[in-house]
Structures are given as structure tokens and as C-alpha cells.
Short mmCIF file of C-alpha atoms and ligand atoms in Angstrom, two decimals:
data_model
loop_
_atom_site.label_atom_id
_atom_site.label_comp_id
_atom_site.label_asym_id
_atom_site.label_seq_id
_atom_site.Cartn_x
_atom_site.Cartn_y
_atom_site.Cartn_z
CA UNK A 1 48.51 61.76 -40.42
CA UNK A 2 50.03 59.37 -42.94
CA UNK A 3 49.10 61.08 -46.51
CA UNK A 4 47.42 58.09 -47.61
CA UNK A 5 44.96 58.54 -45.02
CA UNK A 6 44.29 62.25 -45.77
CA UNK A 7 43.41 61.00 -49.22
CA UNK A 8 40.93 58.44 -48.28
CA UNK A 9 39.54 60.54 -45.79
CA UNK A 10 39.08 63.59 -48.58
CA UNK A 11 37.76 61.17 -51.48
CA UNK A 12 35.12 59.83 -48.94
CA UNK A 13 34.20 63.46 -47.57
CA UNK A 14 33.51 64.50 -51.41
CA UNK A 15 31.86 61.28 -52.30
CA UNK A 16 27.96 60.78 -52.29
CA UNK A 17 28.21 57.26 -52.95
CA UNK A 18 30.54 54.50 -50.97
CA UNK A 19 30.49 51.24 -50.11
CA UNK A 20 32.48 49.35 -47.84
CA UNK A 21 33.16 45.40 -48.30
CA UNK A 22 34.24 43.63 -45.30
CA UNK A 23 35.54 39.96 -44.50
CA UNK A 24 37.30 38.70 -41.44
CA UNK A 25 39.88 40.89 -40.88
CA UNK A 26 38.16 43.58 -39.52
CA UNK A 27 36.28 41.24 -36.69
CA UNK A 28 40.07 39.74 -35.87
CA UNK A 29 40.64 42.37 -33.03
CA UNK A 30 37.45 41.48 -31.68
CA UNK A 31 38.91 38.27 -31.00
CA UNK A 32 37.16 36.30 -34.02
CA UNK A 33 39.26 34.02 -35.61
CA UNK A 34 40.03 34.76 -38.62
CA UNK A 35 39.59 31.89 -41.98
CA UNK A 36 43.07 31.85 -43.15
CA UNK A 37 45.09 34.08 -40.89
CA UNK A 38 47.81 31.84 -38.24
CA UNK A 39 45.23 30.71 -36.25
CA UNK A 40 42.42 30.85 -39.81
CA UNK A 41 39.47 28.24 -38.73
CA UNK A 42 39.69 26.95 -42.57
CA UNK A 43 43.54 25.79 -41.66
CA UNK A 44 41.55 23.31 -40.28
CA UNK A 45 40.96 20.87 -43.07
CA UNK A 46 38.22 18.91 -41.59
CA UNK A 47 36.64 22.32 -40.56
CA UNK A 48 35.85 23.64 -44.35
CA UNK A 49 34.66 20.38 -44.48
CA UNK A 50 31.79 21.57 -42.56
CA UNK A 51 31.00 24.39 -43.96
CA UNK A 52 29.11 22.25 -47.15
CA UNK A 53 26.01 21.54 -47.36
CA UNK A 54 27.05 17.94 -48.13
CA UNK A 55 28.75 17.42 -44.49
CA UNK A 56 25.04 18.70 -43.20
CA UNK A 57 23.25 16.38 -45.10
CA UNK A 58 25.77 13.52 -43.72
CA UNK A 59 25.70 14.46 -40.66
CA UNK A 60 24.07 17.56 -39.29
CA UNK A 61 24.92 16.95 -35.23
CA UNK A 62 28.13 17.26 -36.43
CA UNK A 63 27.80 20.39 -38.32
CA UNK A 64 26.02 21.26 -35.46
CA UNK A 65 28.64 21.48 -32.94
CA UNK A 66 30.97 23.42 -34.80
CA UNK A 67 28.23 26.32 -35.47
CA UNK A 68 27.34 25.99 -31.45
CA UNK A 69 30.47 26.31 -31.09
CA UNK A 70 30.81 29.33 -33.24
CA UNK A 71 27.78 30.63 -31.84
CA UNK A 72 29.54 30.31 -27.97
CA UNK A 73 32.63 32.39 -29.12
CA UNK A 74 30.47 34.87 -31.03
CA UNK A 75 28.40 35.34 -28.27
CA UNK A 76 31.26 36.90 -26.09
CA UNK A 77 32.74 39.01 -28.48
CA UNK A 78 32.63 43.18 -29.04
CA UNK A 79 32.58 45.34 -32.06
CA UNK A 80 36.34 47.13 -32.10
CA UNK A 81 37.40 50.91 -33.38
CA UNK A 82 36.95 49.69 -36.93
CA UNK A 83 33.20 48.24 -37.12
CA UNK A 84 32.46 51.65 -34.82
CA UNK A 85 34.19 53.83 -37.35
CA UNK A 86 32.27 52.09 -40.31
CA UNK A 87 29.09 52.41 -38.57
CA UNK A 88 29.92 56.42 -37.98
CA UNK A 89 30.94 56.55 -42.07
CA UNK A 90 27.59 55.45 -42.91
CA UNK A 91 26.11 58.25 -41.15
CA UNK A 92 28.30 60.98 -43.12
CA UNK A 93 27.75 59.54 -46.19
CA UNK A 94 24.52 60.11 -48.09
CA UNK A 95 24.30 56.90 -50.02
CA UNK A 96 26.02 54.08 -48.34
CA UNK A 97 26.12 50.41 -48.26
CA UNK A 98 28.16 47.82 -46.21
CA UNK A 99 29.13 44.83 -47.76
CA UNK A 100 29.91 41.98 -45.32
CA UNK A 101 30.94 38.09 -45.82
CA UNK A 102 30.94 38.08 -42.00
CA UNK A 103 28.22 36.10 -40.55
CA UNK A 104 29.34 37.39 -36.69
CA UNK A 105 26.72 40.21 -36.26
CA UNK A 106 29.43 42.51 -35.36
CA UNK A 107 28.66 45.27 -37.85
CA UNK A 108 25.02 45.83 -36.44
CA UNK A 109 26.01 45.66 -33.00
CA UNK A 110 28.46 48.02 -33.89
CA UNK A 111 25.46 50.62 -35.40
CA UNK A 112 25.72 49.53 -38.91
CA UNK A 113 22.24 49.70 -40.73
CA UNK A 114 22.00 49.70 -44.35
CA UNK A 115 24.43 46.16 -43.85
CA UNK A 116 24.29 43.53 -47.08
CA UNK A 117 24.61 40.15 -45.28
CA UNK A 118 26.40 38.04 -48.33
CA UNK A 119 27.18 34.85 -46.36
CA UNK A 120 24.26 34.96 -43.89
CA UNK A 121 24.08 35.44 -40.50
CA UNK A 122 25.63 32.99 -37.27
CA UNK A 123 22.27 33.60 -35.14
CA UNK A 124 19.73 33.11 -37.65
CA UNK A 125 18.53 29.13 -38.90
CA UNK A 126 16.48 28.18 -41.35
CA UNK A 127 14.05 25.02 -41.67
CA UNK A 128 14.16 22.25 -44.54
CA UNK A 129 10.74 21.56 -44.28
CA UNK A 130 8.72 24.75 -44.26
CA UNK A 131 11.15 26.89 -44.96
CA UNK A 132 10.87 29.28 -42.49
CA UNK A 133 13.96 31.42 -41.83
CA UNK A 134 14.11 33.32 -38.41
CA UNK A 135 16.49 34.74 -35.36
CA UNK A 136 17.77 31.99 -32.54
CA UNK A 137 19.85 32.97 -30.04
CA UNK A 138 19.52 29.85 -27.99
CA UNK A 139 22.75 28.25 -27.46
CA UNK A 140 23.80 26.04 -27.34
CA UNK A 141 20.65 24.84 -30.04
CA UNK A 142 20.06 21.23 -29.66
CA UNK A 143 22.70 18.94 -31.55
CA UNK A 144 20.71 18.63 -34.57
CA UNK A 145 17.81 20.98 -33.89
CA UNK A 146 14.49 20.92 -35.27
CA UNK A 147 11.78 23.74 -36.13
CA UNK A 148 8.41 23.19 -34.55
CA UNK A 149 6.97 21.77 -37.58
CA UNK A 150 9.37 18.66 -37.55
CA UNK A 151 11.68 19.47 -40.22
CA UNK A 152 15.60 19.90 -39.52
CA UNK A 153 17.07 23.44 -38.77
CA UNK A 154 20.15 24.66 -40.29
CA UNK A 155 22.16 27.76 -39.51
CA UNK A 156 21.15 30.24 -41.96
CA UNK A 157 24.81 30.71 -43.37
CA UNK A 158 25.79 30.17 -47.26
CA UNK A 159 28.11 26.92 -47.32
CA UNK A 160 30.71 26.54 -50.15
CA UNK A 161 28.82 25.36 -53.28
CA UNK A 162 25.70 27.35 -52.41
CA UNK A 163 24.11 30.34 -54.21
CA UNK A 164 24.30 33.52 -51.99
CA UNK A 165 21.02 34.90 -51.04
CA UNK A 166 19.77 36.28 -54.80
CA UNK A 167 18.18 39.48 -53.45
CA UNK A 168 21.67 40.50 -51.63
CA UNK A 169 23.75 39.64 -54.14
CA UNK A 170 22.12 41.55 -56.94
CA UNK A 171 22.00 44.69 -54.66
CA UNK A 172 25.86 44.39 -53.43
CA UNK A 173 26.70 44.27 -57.39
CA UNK A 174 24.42 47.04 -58.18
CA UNK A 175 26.01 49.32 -55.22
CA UNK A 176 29.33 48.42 -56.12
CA UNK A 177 28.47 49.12 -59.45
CA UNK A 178 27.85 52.89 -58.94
CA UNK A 179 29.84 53.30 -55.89
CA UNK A 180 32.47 56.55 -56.23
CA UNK A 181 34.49 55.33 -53.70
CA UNK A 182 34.92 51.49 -51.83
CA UNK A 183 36.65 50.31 -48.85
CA UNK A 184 38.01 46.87 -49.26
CA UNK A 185 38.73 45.86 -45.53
CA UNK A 186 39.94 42.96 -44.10
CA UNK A 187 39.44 40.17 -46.42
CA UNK A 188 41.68 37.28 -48.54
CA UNK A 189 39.46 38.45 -51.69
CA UNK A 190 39.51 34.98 -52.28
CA UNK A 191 36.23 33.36 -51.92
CA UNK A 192 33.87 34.09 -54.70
CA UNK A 193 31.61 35.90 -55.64
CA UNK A 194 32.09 38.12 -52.89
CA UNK A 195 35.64 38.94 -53.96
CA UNK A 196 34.02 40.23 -57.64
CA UNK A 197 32.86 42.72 -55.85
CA UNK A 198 36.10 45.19 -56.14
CA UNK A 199 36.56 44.51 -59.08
CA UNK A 200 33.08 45.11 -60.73
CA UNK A 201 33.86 48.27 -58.88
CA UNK A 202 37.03 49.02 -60.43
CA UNK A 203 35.22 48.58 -64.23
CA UNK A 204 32.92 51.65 -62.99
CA UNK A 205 36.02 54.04 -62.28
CA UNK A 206 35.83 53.61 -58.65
CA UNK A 207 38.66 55.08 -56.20
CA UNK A 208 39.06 51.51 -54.14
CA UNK A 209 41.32 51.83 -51.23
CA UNK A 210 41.93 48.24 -49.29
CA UNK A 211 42.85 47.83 -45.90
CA UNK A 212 44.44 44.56 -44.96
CA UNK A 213 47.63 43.44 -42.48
CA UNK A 214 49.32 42.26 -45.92
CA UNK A 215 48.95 41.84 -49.94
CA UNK A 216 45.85 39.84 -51.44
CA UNK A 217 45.63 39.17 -55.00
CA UNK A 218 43.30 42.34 -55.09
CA UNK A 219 46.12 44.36 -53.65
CA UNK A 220 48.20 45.46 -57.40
CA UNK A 221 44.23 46.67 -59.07
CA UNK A 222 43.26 48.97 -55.43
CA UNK A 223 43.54 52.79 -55.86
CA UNK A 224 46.02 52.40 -52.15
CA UNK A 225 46.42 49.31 -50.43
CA UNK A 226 47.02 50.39 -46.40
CA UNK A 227 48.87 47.72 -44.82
CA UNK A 228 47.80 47.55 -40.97
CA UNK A 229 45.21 46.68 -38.69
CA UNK A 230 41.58 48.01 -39.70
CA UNK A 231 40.94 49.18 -35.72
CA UNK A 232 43.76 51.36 -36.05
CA UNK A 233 43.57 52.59 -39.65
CA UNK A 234 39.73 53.15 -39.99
CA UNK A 235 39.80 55.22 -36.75
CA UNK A 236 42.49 57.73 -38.01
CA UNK A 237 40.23 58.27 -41.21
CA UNK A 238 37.09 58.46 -39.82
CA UNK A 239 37.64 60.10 -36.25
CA UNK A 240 35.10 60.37 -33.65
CA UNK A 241 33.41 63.53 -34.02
CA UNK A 242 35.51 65.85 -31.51
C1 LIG B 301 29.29 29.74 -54.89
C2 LIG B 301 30.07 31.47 -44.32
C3 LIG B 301 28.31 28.61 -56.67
C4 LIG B 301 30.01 30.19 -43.55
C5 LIG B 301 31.78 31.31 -46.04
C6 LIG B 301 37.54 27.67 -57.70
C7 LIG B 301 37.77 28.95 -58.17
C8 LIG B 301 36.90 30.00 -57.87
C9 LIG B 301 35.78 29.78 -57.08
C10 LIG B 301 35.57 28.51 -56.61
C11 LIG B 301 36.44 27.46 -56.91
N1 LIG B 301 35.96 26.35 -56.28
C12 LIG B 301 34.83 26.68 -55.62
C13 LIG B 301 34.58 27.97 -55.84
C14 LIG B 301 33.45 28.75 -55.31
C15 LIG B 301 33.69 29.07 -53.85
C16 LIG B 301 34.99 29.80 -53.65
O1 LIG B 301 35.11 30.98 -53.97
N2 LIG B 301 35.98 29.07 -53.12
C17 LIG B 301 37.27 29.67 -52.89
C18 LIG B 301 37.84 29.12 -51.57
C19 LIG B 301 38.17 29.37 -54.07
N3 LIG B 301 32.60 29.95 -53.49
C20 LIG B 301 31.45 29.41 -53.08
O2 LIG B 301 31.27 28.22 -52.92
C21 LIG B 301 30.33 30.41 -52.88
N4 LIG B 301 29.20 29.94 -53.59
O3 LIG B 301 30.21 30.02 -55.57
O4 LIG B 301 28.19 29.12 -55.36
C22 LIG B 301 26.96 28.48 -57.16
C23 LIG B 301 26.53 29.37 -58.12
C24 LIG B 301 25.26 29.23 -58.61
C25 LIG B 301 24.42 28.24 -58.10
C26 LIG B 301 24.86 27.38 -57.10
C27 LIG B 301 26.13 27.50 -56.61
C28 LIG B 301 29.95 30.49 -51.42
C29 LIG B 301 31.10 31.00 -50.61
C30 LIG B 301 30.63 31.28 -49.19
C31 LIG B 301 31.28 30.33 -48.24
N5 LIG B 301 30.95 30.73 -46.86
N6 LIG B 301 31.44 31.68 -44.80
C32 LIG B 301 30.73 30.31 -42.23
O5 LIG B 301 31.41 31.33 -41.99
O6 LIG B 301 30.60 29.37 -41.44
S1 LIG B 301 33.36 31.63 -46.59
C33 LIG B 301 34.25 32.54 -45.47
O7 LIG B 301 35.57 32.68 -46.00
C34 LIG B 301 33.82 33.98 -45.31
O8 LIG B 301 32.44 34.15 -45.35
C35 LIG B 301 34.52 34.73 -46.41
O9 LIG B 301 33.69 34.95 -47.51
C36 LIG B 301 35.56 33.80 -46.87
C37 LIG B 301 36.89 34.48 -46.97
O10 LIG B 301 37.25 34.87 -45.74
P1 LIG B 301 37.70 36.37 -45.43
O11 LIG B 301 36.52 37.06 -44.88
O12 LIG B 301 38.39 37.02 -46.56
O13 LIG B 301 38.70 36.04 -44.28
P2 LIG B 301 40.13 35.35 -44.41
O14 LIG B 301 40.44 34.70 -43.10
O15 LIG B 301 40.24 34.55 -45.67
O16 LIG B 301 41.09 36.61 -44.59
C38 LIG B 301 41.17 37.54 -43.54
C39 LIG B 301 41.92 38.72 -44.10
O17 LIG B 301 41.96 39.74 -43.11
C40 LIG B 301 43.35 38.38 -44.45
O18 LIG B 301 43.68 38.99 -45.69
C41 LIG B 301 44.17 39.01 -43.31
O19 LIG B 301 45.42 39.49 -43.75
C42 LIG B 301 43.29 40.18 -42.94
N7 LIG B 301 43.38 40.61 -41.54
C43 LIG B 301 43.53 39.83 -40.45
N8 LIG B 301 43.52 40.62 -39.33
C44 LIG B 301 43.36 41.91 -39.77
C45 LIG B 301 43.27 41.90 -41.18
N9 LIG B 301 43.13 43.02 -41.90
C46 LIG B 301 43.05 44.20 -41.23
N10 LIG B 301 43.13 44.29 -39.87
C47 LIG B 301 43.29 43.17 -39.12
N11 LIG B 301 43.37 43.28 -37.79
ZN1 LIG B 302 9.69 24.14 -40.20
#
């Protein structure tokens, strides 16, 4: 095994505290498109458009379809080798958190408990009027839907110019405040403040090891950057128990 690996794999086995941050990389070999790979949904100009609470307020069928038609091609996809091998990490580590800006589902499906949902999640909406946020796997929902008290639903997802859920974001800065070592996988470390994360990290003498097909602007602080894809990489460090 590459030696890179055999270090990452030793620092985690000797550390009592990791975390792993996630972003769309690591759900691209389940067939998720990615934000801003070749085929990246932002590309898309009119599509980040949608993503703002603004474009909802002007017109929410709209923003509708696209997250019914997120929720479609979410609904047929599978965890790969990498959320499986972060789900088995968590259960050899004794203090562990998983950081995701995914809002696919694909780490819990994949095991994944102790999971800090930054951006939200696609199958869960939440109602202007009362308020109420809860699990909806209907889909196609109604093009706009409504909660049964009248008000409009939304998807439950963090738009550009919104606050991330307080709660979660304290707690991912806390964890990644004390972690030992962190897994940076699959992400543009681009969007903020997710992408704070590593480095608030990094201030607390962290061993951060990022796994992406190519360079971010993260890549010159990380311990190791391993350039490849996460399903292959994460795998090799942490193996299936024989
Ligand atoms: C906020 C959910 C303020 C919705 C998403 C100027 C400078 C700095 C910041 C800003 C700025 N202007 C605006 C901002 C703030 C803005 C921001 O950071 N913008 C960026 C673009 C500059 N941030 C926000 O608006 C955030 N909120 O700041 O609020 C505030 C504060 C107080 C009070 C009120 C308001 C909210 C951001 C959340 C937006 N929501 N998604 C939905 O999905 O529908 S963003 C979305 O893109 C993701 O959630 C993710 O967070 C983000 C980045 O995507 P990645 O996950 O990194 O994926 P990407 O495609 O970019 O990269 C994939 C990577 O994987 C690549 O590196 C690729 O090489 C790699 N890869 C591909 N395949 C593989 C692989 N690696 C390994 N293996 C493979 N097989
Ligand atoms: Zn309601």
C-alpha cells in the first residue's frame, strides 16, 4: 500500500478523536452530480440561481422542480466503497463525527450515525407558516407544495445567503476544534462556512489529510493531500474487517 495510506491509516488507529468533512466528491461514484466537477449542477448558471431563497420567494414551482428533480435522481442512487468505509471508521473510532455539506442522505444509508447535516437534508421540507420541519419522501411533491396548515413548504436545504442550522454549526466547529485527526474528502472547500472547517482544525494542531481527484485551495495547508477517487482511496485505508 501506497505509504501515504499507511500513515493515515496509523494516525487514525492511534487517534481517539476524528472527524471527517465531506462534500460532493465522495457521492460522485454514486452517480450524484457533482457542483462544479465537468458535469457540476452549479455550471449551470440559472441553476445556483435556484438554490436562493430569493428565486423561492419569486417563484417557488420553479424551485420546485429542480428539487423534484433532485429528489428523482437521489432516489435511485447507492452509497459507494467510500460512504461504507466512513460509516465502518466511525465504528473504530471512539469519538467521531461526520461532517457533511451533502444534502443526498447517502452517508446514513451508508450506516453513518453521529452525521452533522451542514446544508440540510434533500428529503426533509420545512413550512413558512408554522414552522414545522419534518421527513417527505413523496415525489414527486406537488409543484409548489403546501403543509396541512396552509402555509408553503420548502425543501429543508440551506440556500446561498442563509445561516446554516445554528445548533450544527456550532457542534461541527467545536469537533473540528478538538479533532486529532480530519479527513477532508471530496469537496471544492469553497463554499463557506463549511470550508472553515479545516482550517479551524489546522489552528488546533490537527493531522488533516484531504482526499480529492485534484488540488483545492485547501490542498498547500493539509497534512497529505491524496489525489484519487474517495471509493478507491478510503477503502484501502479503512479495509473491511477480513
Ligand atoms: C452563508 C445545499 C451567510 C443546497 C449548498 C464571497 C466570499 C466568501 C463567501 C461568500 C461570498 N459570497 C457569498 C458567500 C457565502 C456563500 C459562499 O461561500 N459562496 C461561495 C460560492 C463563494 N455561502 C453561503 O451563502 C452559506 N451561507 O454564508 O450565510 C449568513 C451568515 C449569517 C446570517 C445570514 C447569512 C450557505 C452555503 C450553502 C449553500 N448550499 N448546497 C443544495 O444542494 O441544493 S452549496 C453546495 O456546494 C454544497 O452543499 C457544498 O457546500 C458546496 C460546495 O460543493 P462541494 O460539496 O465542495 O462540491 P463541488 O462540486 O464544489 O466539489 C466537488 C469536489 O469533489 C471537487 O473538488 C472534485 O475534484 C472532487 N471530486 C469529484 N469526484 C470525486 C472527487 N473527490 C474524490 N473522489 C471522487 N470520485
Ligand atoms: Zn405548516
Amino acid at each position: 500500500m501506497d505509504r501515504n495510506l499507511k500513515e493515515i491509516r496509523k494516525a487514525l488507529e492511534s487517534a481517539e478523536h476524528v472527524v471527517v468533512l465531506t462534500g460532493a466528491g465522495i457521492s460522485a461514484e454514486s452517480g450524484v452530480p457533482t457542483f462544479r466537477g465537468a458535469d457540476g449542477l452549479w455550471n449551470n448558471k440559472s441553476i445556483v440561481e435556484l438554490a436562493t431563497p430569493e428565486s423561492f420567494d419569486r417563484d417557488p414551482r420553479l424551485v420546485w422542480e429542480f428539487y423534484n428533480w433532485r429528489r428523482g435522481m437521489m432516489a435511485t442512487k447507492e452509497p459507494n466503497p467510500g460512504h461504507y468505509a466512513i460509516a465502518r471508521l466511525e465504528k473504530k473510532v471512539e469519538n467521531f463525527t461526520l461532517v457533511t455539506q451533502n444534502i443526498d442522505n447517502l452517508h446514513r444509508l451508508a450506516g453513518s450515525e453521529n452525521i452533522l447535516e451542514l446544508h440540510g437534508n434533500v428529503w426533509r421540507v420545512r413550512c413558512l407558516g408554522c414552522r414545522k420541519e419534518y421527513e417527505e419522501r413523496k415525489h414527486p411533491m406537488d409543484e409548489p407544495s403546501y403543509c396541512e396548515c396552509g402555509g408553503l413548504l420548502r425543501p429543508a436545504v440551506v440556500w446561498f445567503g442563509e445561516s446554516l442550522p445554528h445548533g450544527i454549526l456550532e457542534e461541527a466547529f467545536r469537533v473540528s476544534a478538538t479533532a486529532e485527526v480530519v479527513l477532508v474528502v471530496g469537496t471544492s472547500a469553497i463554499v463557506y462556512p463549511a470550508a472553515q472547517l479545516p482550517l479551524v482544525a489546522l489552528q488546533s494542531g490537527a493531522r488533516i489529510y484531504e482526499i480529492n481527484l485534484e488540488p483545492t485551495p485547501f490542498s498547500g495547508q493539509a497534512t497529505e493531500s491524496i489525489f484519487g477517487k474517495s471509493g478507491e482511496i478510503l477503502p484501502q485505508i479503512i479495509p473491511e474487517e477480513s
